[in-house]
Amino acid sequence: MELFIQLEAGYLGIGLFTLLITLFVTTRPFMAKGSVVKGLIFVGPAIAMFIGMHYYVTSDRMDGVETAFENGEKVICESRAIRKVAQSVTIEKSNEWNLKDHNFSSPNYSREFFSARCIKYVPIAIPPKK
């Protein structure tokens, strides 16, 4: 549950705000009777479905990234510290990186990376020019 809150807190806030807007608009005098119930029945499950899908995709990607790291493969994480140069950091187990509580850390690097903000490295084969 803690991981769900970490990953989806922002989206839960946006969803709550959307529900409040729906409630406000559907209670105006110009709206038809029953529009509150219809609005909340439509918007509530839609928001829940989108948040659930996002959590599923994100946690699945995290599992893939963590498994790849444990198997010695490369992982690429976004570096938000410096936006102009080196916007990503390549993480490998062989370069003294370790994984604890979904965070990649290294004694040679000043900050940690949350595995939800990383992807598996997949080399792209560029076909030769003809």
CSV table of N, CA and C in Angstrom, one decimal:
chain,number,residue,atom,x,y,z
A,1,MET,N,0.8,-1.2,0.0
A,1,MET,CA,0.0,0.0,0.0
A,1,MET,C,0.9,1.3,0.0
A,2,GLU,N,2.0,1.2,0.7
A,2,GLU,CA,2.9,2.3,0.8
A,2,GLU,C,3.4,2.7,-0.6
A,3,LEU,N,3.8,1.7,-1.4
A,3,LEU,CA,4.3,1.9,-2.8
A,3,LEU,C,3.2,2.5,-3.7
A,4,PHE,N,1.9,2.1,-3.5
A,4,PHE,CA,0.8,2.7,-4.2
A,4,PHE,C,0.7,4.2,-3.9
A,5,ILE,N,0.8,4.5,-2.7
A,5,ILE,CA,0.7,5.9,-2.3
A,5,ILE,C,1.8,6.7,-2.8
A,6,GLN,N,3.1,6.2,-2.8
A,6,GLN,CA,4.2,6.8,-3.3
A,6,GLN,C,4.1,7.1,-4.8
A,7,LEU,N,3.6,6.1,-5.5
A,7,LEU,CA,3.5,6.2,-7.0
A,7,LEU,C,2.3,7.1,-7.4
A,8,GLU,N,1.2,7.0,-6.7
A,8,GLU,CA,0.0,7.6,-7.2
A,8,GLU,C,-0.5,8.8,-6.4
A,9,ALA,N,0.2,9.3,-5.5
A,9,ALA,CA,-0.2,10.4,-4.7
A,9,ALA,C,-0.7,11.6,-5.5
A,10,GLY,N,0.1,12.0,-6.5
A,10,GLY,CA,-0.2,13.1,-7.3
A,10,GLY,C,-1.5,12.9,-8.1
A,11,TYR,N,-1.6,11.7,-8.7
A,11,TYR,CA,-2.8,11.4,-9.4
A,11,TYR,C,-4.0,11.2,-8.6
A,12,LEU,N,-3.9,10.7,-7.3
A,12,LEU,CA,-5.0,10.7,-6.4
A,12,LEU,C,-5.5,12.1,-6.1
A,13,GLY,N,-4.5,13.0,-5.9
A,13,GLY,CA,-4.9,14.4,-5.7
A,13,GLY,C,-5.6,15.1,-6.9
A,14,ILE,N,-5.1,14.8,-8.1
A,14,ILE,CA,-5.8,15.3,-9.3
A,14,ILE,C,-7.2,14.7,-9.4
A,15,GLY,N,-7.3,13.4,-9.1
A,15,GLY,CA,-8.6,12.7,-9.2
A,15,GLY,C,-9.6,13.3,-8.2
A,16,LEU,N,-9.1,13.6,-7.0
A,16,LEU,CA,-10.0,14.2,-6.0
A,16,LEU,C,-10.4,15.6,-6.4
A,17,PHE,N,-9.5,16.3,-7.0
A,17,PHE,CA,-9.9,17.7,-7.5
A,17,PHE,C,-10.9,17.6,-8.6
A,18,THR,N,-10.7,16.6,-9.5
A,18,THR,CA,-11.7,16.4,-10.6
A,18,THR,C,-13.1,16.0,-10.0
A,19,LEU,N,-13.1,15.2,-9.0
A,19,LEU,CA,-14.4,14.8,-8.4
A,19,LEU,C,-15.0,16.0,-7.8
A,20,LEU,N,-14.3,16.8,-7.1
A,20,LEU,CA,-14.8,18.1,-6.5
A,20,LEU,C,-15.4,19.0,-7.6
A,21,ILE,N,-14.7,19.1,-8.7
A,21,ILE,CA,-15.2,20.0,-9.8
A,21,ILE,C,-16.5,19.4,-10.3
A,22,THR,N,-16.5,18.1,-10.5
A,22,THR,CA,-17.7,17.4,-11.0
A,22,THR,C,-18.9,17.7,-10.0
A,23,LEU,N,-18.6,17.5,-8.8
A,23,LEU,CA,-19.6,17.8,-7.7
A,23,LEU,C,-20.1,19.2,-7.8
A,24,PHE,N,-19.2,20.1,-7.9
A,24,PHE,CA,-19.6,21.6,-7.9
A,24,PHE,C,-20.4,21.9,-9.2
A,25,VAL,N,-20.0,21.4,-10.3
A,25,VAL,CA,-20.7,21.7,-11.6
A,25,VAL,C,-22.1,21.1,-11.6
A,26,THR,N,-22.2,19.8,-11.2
A,26,THR,CA,-23.4,19.1,-11.3
A,26,THR,C,-24.4,19.6,-10.2
A,27,THR,N,-24.0,20.3,-9.2
A,27,THR,CA,-25.0,20.8,-8.2
A,27,THR,C,-25.5,22.3,-8.6
A,28,ARG,N,-25.1,22.8,-9.7
A,28,ARG,CA,-25.6,24.1,-10.1
A,28,ARG,C,-27.1,24.1,-10.5
A,29,PRO,N,-27.8,25.2,-10.3
A,29,PRO,CA,-29.2,25.2,-10.6
A,29,PRO,C,-29.6,24.9,-12.0
A,30,PHE,N,-28.7,25.2,-13.0
A,30,PHE,CA,-29.0,25.0,-14.4
A,30,PHE,C,-28.9,23.5,-14.8
A,31,MET,N,-28.3,22.6,-14.0
A,31,MET,CA,-28.1,21.2,-14.3
A,31,MET,C,-29.4,20.5,-14.0
A,32,ALA,N,-29.6,19.4,-14.8
A,32,ALA,CA,-30.8,18.6,-14.7
A,32,ALA,C,-30.8,17.8,-13.3
A,33,LYS,N,-32.0,17.4,-12.9
A,33,LYS,CA,-32.1,16.5,-11.7
A,33,LYS,C,-31.4,15.2,-12.0
A,34,GLY,N,-30.7,14.7,-11.0
A,34,GLY,CA,-30.0,13.5,-11.1
A,34,GLY,C,-28.6,13.6,-11.7
A,35,SER,N,-28.2,14.8,-12.1
A,35,SER,CA,-26.9,14.9,-12.8
A,35,SER,C,-25.7,14.7,-11.8
A,36,VAL,N,-25.9,14.9,-10.5
A,36,VAL,CA,-24.9,14.7,-9.5
A,36,VAL,C,-24.5,13.2,-9.5
A,37,VAL,N,-25.5,12.4,-9.4
A,37,VAL,CA,-25.3,10.9,-9.4
A,37,VAL,C,-24.7,10.5,-10.7
A,38,LYS,N,-25.2,10.9,-11.8
A,38,LYS,CA,-24.7,10.5,-13.1
A,38,LYS,C,-23.3,11.0,-13.3
A,39,GLY,N,-23.0,12.2,-12.9
A,39,GLY,CA,-21.6,12.7,-13.1
A,39,GLY,C,-20.6,11.9,-12.2
A,40,LEU,N,-21.0,11.7,-11.0
A,40,LEU,CA,-20.1,11.0,-10.1
A,40,LEU,C,-19.9,9.5,-10.5
A,41,ILE,N,-21.0,8.9,-11.0
A,41,ILE,CA,-21.0,7.5,-11.4
A,41,ILE,C,-20.1,7.4,-12.7
A,42,PHE,N,-20.1,8.4,-13.5
A,42,PHE,CA,-19.2,8.3,-14.7
A,42,PHE,C,-17.8,8.7,-14.4
A,43,VAL,N,-17.5,9.8,-13.7
A,43,VAL,CA,-16.2,10.3,-13.4
A,43,VAL,C,-15.4,9.4,-12.4
A,44,GLY,N,-16.1,9.0,-11.3
A,44,GLY,CA,-15.4,8.3,-10.3
A,44,GLY,C,-14.7,7.0,-10.8
A,45,PRO,N,-15.5,6.1,-11.4
A,45,PRO,CA,-14.9,4.9,-11.9
A,45,PRO,C,-13.8,5.1,-13.0
A,46,ALA,N,-14.0,6.1,-13.8
A,46,ALA,CA,-13.1,6.4,-14.9
A,46,ALA,C,-11.7,6.8,-14.2
A,47,ILE,N,-11.8,7.7,-13.2
A,47,ILE,CA,-10.5,8.1,-12.5
A,47,ILE,C,-9.9,6.9,-11.9
A,48,ALA,N,-10.7,6.0,-11.2
A,48,ALA,CA,-10.2,4.8,-10.5
A,48,ALA,C,-9.5,3.9,-11.5
A,49,MET,N,-10.1,3.8,-12.7
A,49,MET,CA,-9.6,2.9,-13.7
A,49,MET,C,-8.2,3.4,-14.3
A,50,PHE,N,-8.2,4.7,-14.5
A,50,PHE,CA,-6.9,5.3,-15.0
A,50,PHE,C,-5.8,5.2,-14.0
A,51,ILE,N,-6.1,5.5,-12.7
A,51,ILE,CA,-5.1,5.4,-11.7
A,51,ILE,C,-4.7,3.9,-11.5
A,52,GLY,N,-5.6,3.0,-11.6
A,52,GLY,CA,-5.3,1.6,-11.5
A,52,GLY,C,-4.4,1.1,-12.6
A,53,MET,N,-4.7,1.5,-13.8
A,53,MET,CA,-3.9,1.2,-15.0
A,53,MET,C,-2.5,1.8,-14.9
A,54,HIS,N,-2.4,3.0,-14.4
A,54,HIS,CA,-1.1,3.6,-14.3
A,54,HIS,C,-0.2,2.9,-13.3
A,55,TYR,N,-0.9,2.5,-12.1
A,55,TYR,CA,-0.1,1.8,-11.1
A,55,TYR,C,0.3,0.4,-11.6
A,56,TYR,N,-0.5,-0.3,-12.4
A,56,TYR,CA,-0.2,-1.6,-12.9
A,56,TYR,C,1.0,-1.4,-13.9
A,57,VAL,N,1.0,-0.5,-14.8
A,57,VAL,CA,2.0,-0.3,-15.8
A,57,VAL,C,3.3,0.1,-15.1
A,58,THR,N,3.3,1.0,-14.1
A,58,THR,CA,4.5,1.5,-13.4
A,58,THR,C,5.1,0.4,-12.6
A,59,SER,N,4.3,-0.3,-11.8
A,59,SER,CA,4.8,-1.4,-10.9
A,59,SER,C,5.4,-2.5,-11.8
A,60,ASP,N,4.8,-2.8,-12.9
A,60,ASP,CA,5.3,-3.8,-13.8
A,60,ASP,C,6.7,-3.4,-14.4
A,61,ARG,N,6.8,-2.1,-14.8
A,61,ARG,CA,8.1,-1.6,-15.3
A,61,ARG,C,9.1,-1.7,-14.2
A,62,MET,N,8.7,-1.3,-13.0
A,62,MET,CA,9.7,-1.4,-11.9
A,62,MET,C,10.2,-2.8,-11.7
A,63,ASP,N,9.3,-3.8,-11.7
A,63,ASP,CA,9.7,-5.2,-11.5
A,63,ASP,C,10.7,-5.6,-12.6
A,64,GLY,N,10.4,-5.2,-13.9
A,64,GLY,CA,11.3,-5.5,-15.0
A,64,GLY,C,12.7,-4.8,-14.8
A,65,VAL,N,12.7,-3.6,-14.4
A,65,VAL,CA,13.9,-2.9,-14.2
A,65,VAL,C,14.7,-3.5,-13.1
A,66,GLU,N,14.1,-3.8,-12.0
A,66,GLU,CA,14.8,-4.4,-10.8
A,66,GLU,C,15.3,-5.8,-11.1
A,67,THR,N,14.5,-6.6,-11.9
A,67,THR,CA,15.0,-7.9,-12.3
A,67,THR,C,16.2,-7.8,-13.3
A,68,ALA,N,16.1,-6.9,-14.2
A,68,ALA,CA,17.2,-6.7,-15.1
A,68,ALA,C,18.5,-6.3,-14.4
A,69,PHE,N,18.3,-5.4,-13.4
A,69,PHE,CA,19.5,-5.0,-12.6
A,69,PHE,C,20.1,-6.2,-11.9
A,70,GLU,N,19.3,-7.0,-11.2
A,70,GLU,CA,19.7,-8.1,-10.5
A,70,GLU,C,20.4,-9.1,-11.4
A,71,ASN,N,20.0,-9.2,-12.7
A,71,ASN,CA,20.6,-10.1,-13.6
A,71,ASN,C,21.9,-9.5,-14.3
A,72,GLY,N,22.3,-8.3,-13.8
A,72,GLY,CA,23.5,-7.7,-14.4
A,72,GLY,C,23.4,-6.9,-15.6
A,73,GLU,N,22.1,-6.6,-16.0
A,73,GLU,CA,21.9,-5.8,-17.2
A,73,GLU,C,21.9,-4.3,-16.9
A,74,LYS,N,22.0,-3.5,-17.9
A,74,LYS,CA,22.1,-2.1,-17.7
A,74,LYS,C,20.7,-1.5,-17.5
A,75,VAL,N,20.6,-0.4,-16.7
A,75,VAL,CA,19.4,0.3,-16.4
A,75,VAL,C,19.7,1.8,-16.6
A,76,ILE,N,18.8,2.5,-17.2
A,76,ILE,CA,18.9,3.9,-17.5
A,76,ILE,C,17.9,4.7,-16.6
A,77,CYS,N,18.4,5.6,-15.8
A,77,CYS,CA,17.6,6.4,-15.0
A,77,CYS,C,17.7,7.9,-15.3
A,78,GLU,N,16.6,8.6,-15.2
A,78,GLU,CA,16.6,10.0,-15.5
A,78,GLU,C,17.3,10.8,-14.4
A,79,SER,N,18.2,11.7,-14.8
A,79,SER,CA,18.9,12.6,-13.8
A,79,SER,C,18.2,14.0,-13.9
A,80,ARG,N,17.5,14.4,-12.9
A,80,ARG,CA,16.9,15.7,-12.9
A,80,ARG,C,17.8,16.7,-12.3
A,81,ALA,N,18.9,16.3,-11.8
A,81,ALA,CA,19.9,17.3,-11.2
A,81,ALA,C,20.4,18.3,-12.2
A,82,ILE,N,20.9,17.7,-13.3
A,82,ILE,CA,21.5,18.5,-14.4
A,82,ILE,C,20.7,18.3,-15.7
A,83,ARG,N,20.1,19.4,-16.1
A,83,ARG,CA,19.2,19.3,-17.3
A,83,ARG,C,19.9,19.5,-18.6
A,84,LYS,N,21.1,20.1,-18.6
A,84,LYS,CA,21.8,20.5,-19.8
A,84,LYS,C,22.7,19.4,-20.3
A,85,VAL,N,23.4,18.7,-19.5
A,85,VAL,CA,24.3,17.7,-19.9
A,85,VAL,C,24.0,16.4,-19.1
A,86,ALA,N,24.2,15.3,-19.6
A,86,ALA,CA,24.0,14.0,-18.9
A,86,ALA,C,22.7,13.9,-18.3
A,87,GLN,N,21.6,13.9,-19.1
A,87,GLN,CA,20.3,13.8,-18.6
A,87,GLN,C,19.9,12.4,-18.1
A,88,SER,N,20.7,11.5,-18.4
A,88,SER,CA,20.4,10.1,-17.9
A,88,SER,C,21.7,9.5,-17.3
A,89,VAL,N,21.5,8.5,-16.4
A,89,VAL,CA,22.6,7.9,-15.8
A,89,VAL,C,22.4,6.4,-16.1
A,90,THR,N,23.5,5.7,-16.5
A,90,THR,CA,23.5,4.3,-16.7
A,90,THR,C,23.9,3.6,-15.5
A,91,ILE,N,23.0,2.7,-15.0
A,91,ILE,CA,23.3,2.0,-13.7
A,91,ILE,C,23.5,0.5,-14.0
A,92,GLU,N,24.6,0.0,-13.5
A,92,GLU,CA,25.0,-1.4,-13.6
A,92,GLU,C,25.4,-1.9,-12.3
A,93,LYS,N,25.1,-3.2,-12.0
A,93,LYS,CA,25.5,-3.8,-10.8
A,93,LYS,C,27.1,-3.9,-10.7
A,94,SER,N,27.7,-4.0,-11.8
A,94,SER,CA,29.2,-4.1,-11.8
A,94,SER,C,29.9,-2.8,-11.5
A,95,ASN,N,29.2,-1.7,-11.5
A,95,ASN,CA,29.7,-0.4,-11.2
A,95,ASN,C,29.4,0.1,-9.8
A,96,GLU,N,29.3,-0.8,-8.9
A,96,GLU,CA,29.1,-0.6,-7.4
A,96,GLU,C,27.7,0.0,-7.1
A,97,TRP,N,26.7,-0.2,-8.0
A,97,TRP,CA,25.4,0.2,-7.7
A,97,TRP,C,24.7,-0.9,-6.9
A,98,ASN,N,23.8,-0.5,-6.0
A,98,ASN,CA,23.0,-1.5,-5.3
A,98,ASN,C,21.5,-1.1,-5.3
A,99,LEU,N,20.7,-2.0,-5.0
A,99,LEU,CA,19.2,-1.8,-5.0
A,99,LEU,C,18.7,-2.1,-3.6
A,100,LYS,N,18.0,-1.1,-3.0
A,100,LYS,CA,17.4,-1.3,-1.7
A,100,LYS,C,16.1,-0.5,-1.6
A,101,ASP,N,15.0,-1.2,-1.3
A,101,ASP,CA,13.7,-0.5,-1.2
A,101,ASP,C,13.4,0.3,-2.4
A,102,HIS,N,13.5,-0.3,-3.6
A,102,HIS,CA,13.2,0.3,-4.9
A,102,HIS,C,14.1,1.5,-5.2
A,103,ASN,N,15.2,1.7,-4.5
A,103,ASN,CA,16.1,2.8,-4.8
A,103,ASN,C,17.5,2.3,-5.2
A,104,PHE,N,18.0,2.8,-6.3
A,104,PHE,CA,19.4,2.5,-6.7
A,104,PHE,C,20.3,3.6,-6.1
A,105,SER,N,21.4,3.1,-5.5
A,105,SER,CA,22.4,4.0,-4.9
A,105,SER,C,23.8,3.4,-5.1
A,106,SER,N,24.7,4.4,-5.1
A,106,SER,CA,26.1,4.0,-5.3
A,106,SER,C,27.0,4.9,-4.4
A,107,PRO,N,28.0,4.4,-3.9
A,107,PRO,CA,28.9,5.3,-3.1
A,107,PRO,C,29.7,6.3,-4.0
A,108,ASN,N,29.6,6.1,-5.3
A,108,ASN,CA,30.3,7.0,-6.2
A,108,ASN,C,29.4,8.1,-6.8
A,109,TYR,N,28.2,8.1,-6.4
A,109,TYR,CA,27.2,9.0,-6.9
A,109,TYR,C,26.5,9.7,-5.8
A,110,SER,N,26.2,11.0,-5.9
A,110,SER,CA,25.6,11.7,-4.8
A,110,SER,C,24.2,11.5,-4.5
A,111,ARG,N,23.4,11.0,-5.4
A,111,ARG,CA,22.0,10.8,-5.1
A,111,ARG,C,21.5,9.4,-5.5
A,112,GLU,N,20.3,9.1,-5.0
A,112,GLU,CA,19.6,7.8,-5.3
A,112,GLU,C,18.6,8.0,-6.4
A,113,PHE,N,18.3,6.9,-7.1
A,113,PHE,CA,17.3,6.9,-8.1
A,113,PHE,C,16.2,5.9,-7.8
A,114,PHE,N,14.9,6.4,-7.9
A,114,PHE,CA,13.8,5.5,-7.6
A,114,PHE,C,13.5,4.7,-8.9
A,115,SER,N,13.4,3.4,-8.7
A,115,SER,CA,13.3,2.5,-9.8
A,115,SER,C,12.1,2.7,-10.7
A,116,ALA,N,11.1,3.4,-10.2
A,116,ALA,CA,9.9,3.8,-11.1
A,116,ALA,C,10.3,4.8,-12.1
A,117,ARG,N,11.4,5.5,-12.0
A,117,ARG,CA,11.8,6.5,-12.9
A,117,ARG,C,13.0,6.0,-13.8
A,118,CYS,N,13.1,4.7,-13.9
A,118,CYS,CA,14.1,4.1,-14.7
A,118,CYS,C,13.5,3.1,-15.7
A,119,ILE,N,14.3,2.8,-16.8
A,119,ILE,CA,13.9,1.8,-17.8
A,119,ILE,C,15.1,0.9,-18.0
A,120,LYS,N,14.7,-0.3,-18.6
A,120,LYS,CA,15.8,-1.3,-19.0
A,120,LYS,C,16.5,-0.8,-20.2
A,121,TYR,N,17.8,-1.0,-20.3
A,121,TYR,CA,18.5,-0.6,-21.5
A,121,TYR,C,18.3,-1.7,-22.5
A,122,VAL,N,17.8,-1.2,-23.7
A,122,VAL,CA,17.6,-2.2,-24.8
A,122,VAL,C,18.4,-1.6,-26.0
A,123,PRO,N,19.5,-2.3,-26.4
A,123,PRO,CA,20.3,-1.8,-27.5
A,123,PRO,C,19.5,-1.9,-28.8
A,124,ILE,N,19.6,-0.8,-29.6
A,124,ILE,CA,18.9,-0.8,-30.9
A,124,ILE,C,19.9,-1.1,-32.0
A,125,ALA,N,19.5,-2.1,-32.8
A,125,ALA,CA,20.4,-2.5,-33.9
A,125,ALA,C,20.0,-1.6,-35.1
A,126,ILE,N,21.0,-0.8,-35.5
A,126,ILE,CA,20.8,0.1,-36.7
A,126,ILE,C,21.3,-0.7,-37.9
A,127,PRO,N,20.4,-0.9,-38.9
A,127,PRO,CA,20.8,-1.6,-40.1
A,127,PRO,C,21.8,-0.8,-40.9
A,128,PRO,N,22.8,-1.5,-41.5
A,128,PRO,CA,23.8,-0.8,-42.3
A,128,PRO,C,23.2,-0.1,-43.5
A,129,LYS,N,23.9,0.9,-43.9
A,129,LYS,CA,23.4,1.7,-45.1
A,129,LYS,C,23.8,0.8,-46.3
A,130,LYS,N,22.9,0.9,-47.3
A,130,LYS,CA,23.1,0.1,-48.5
A,130,LYS,C,23.7,1.0,-49.6
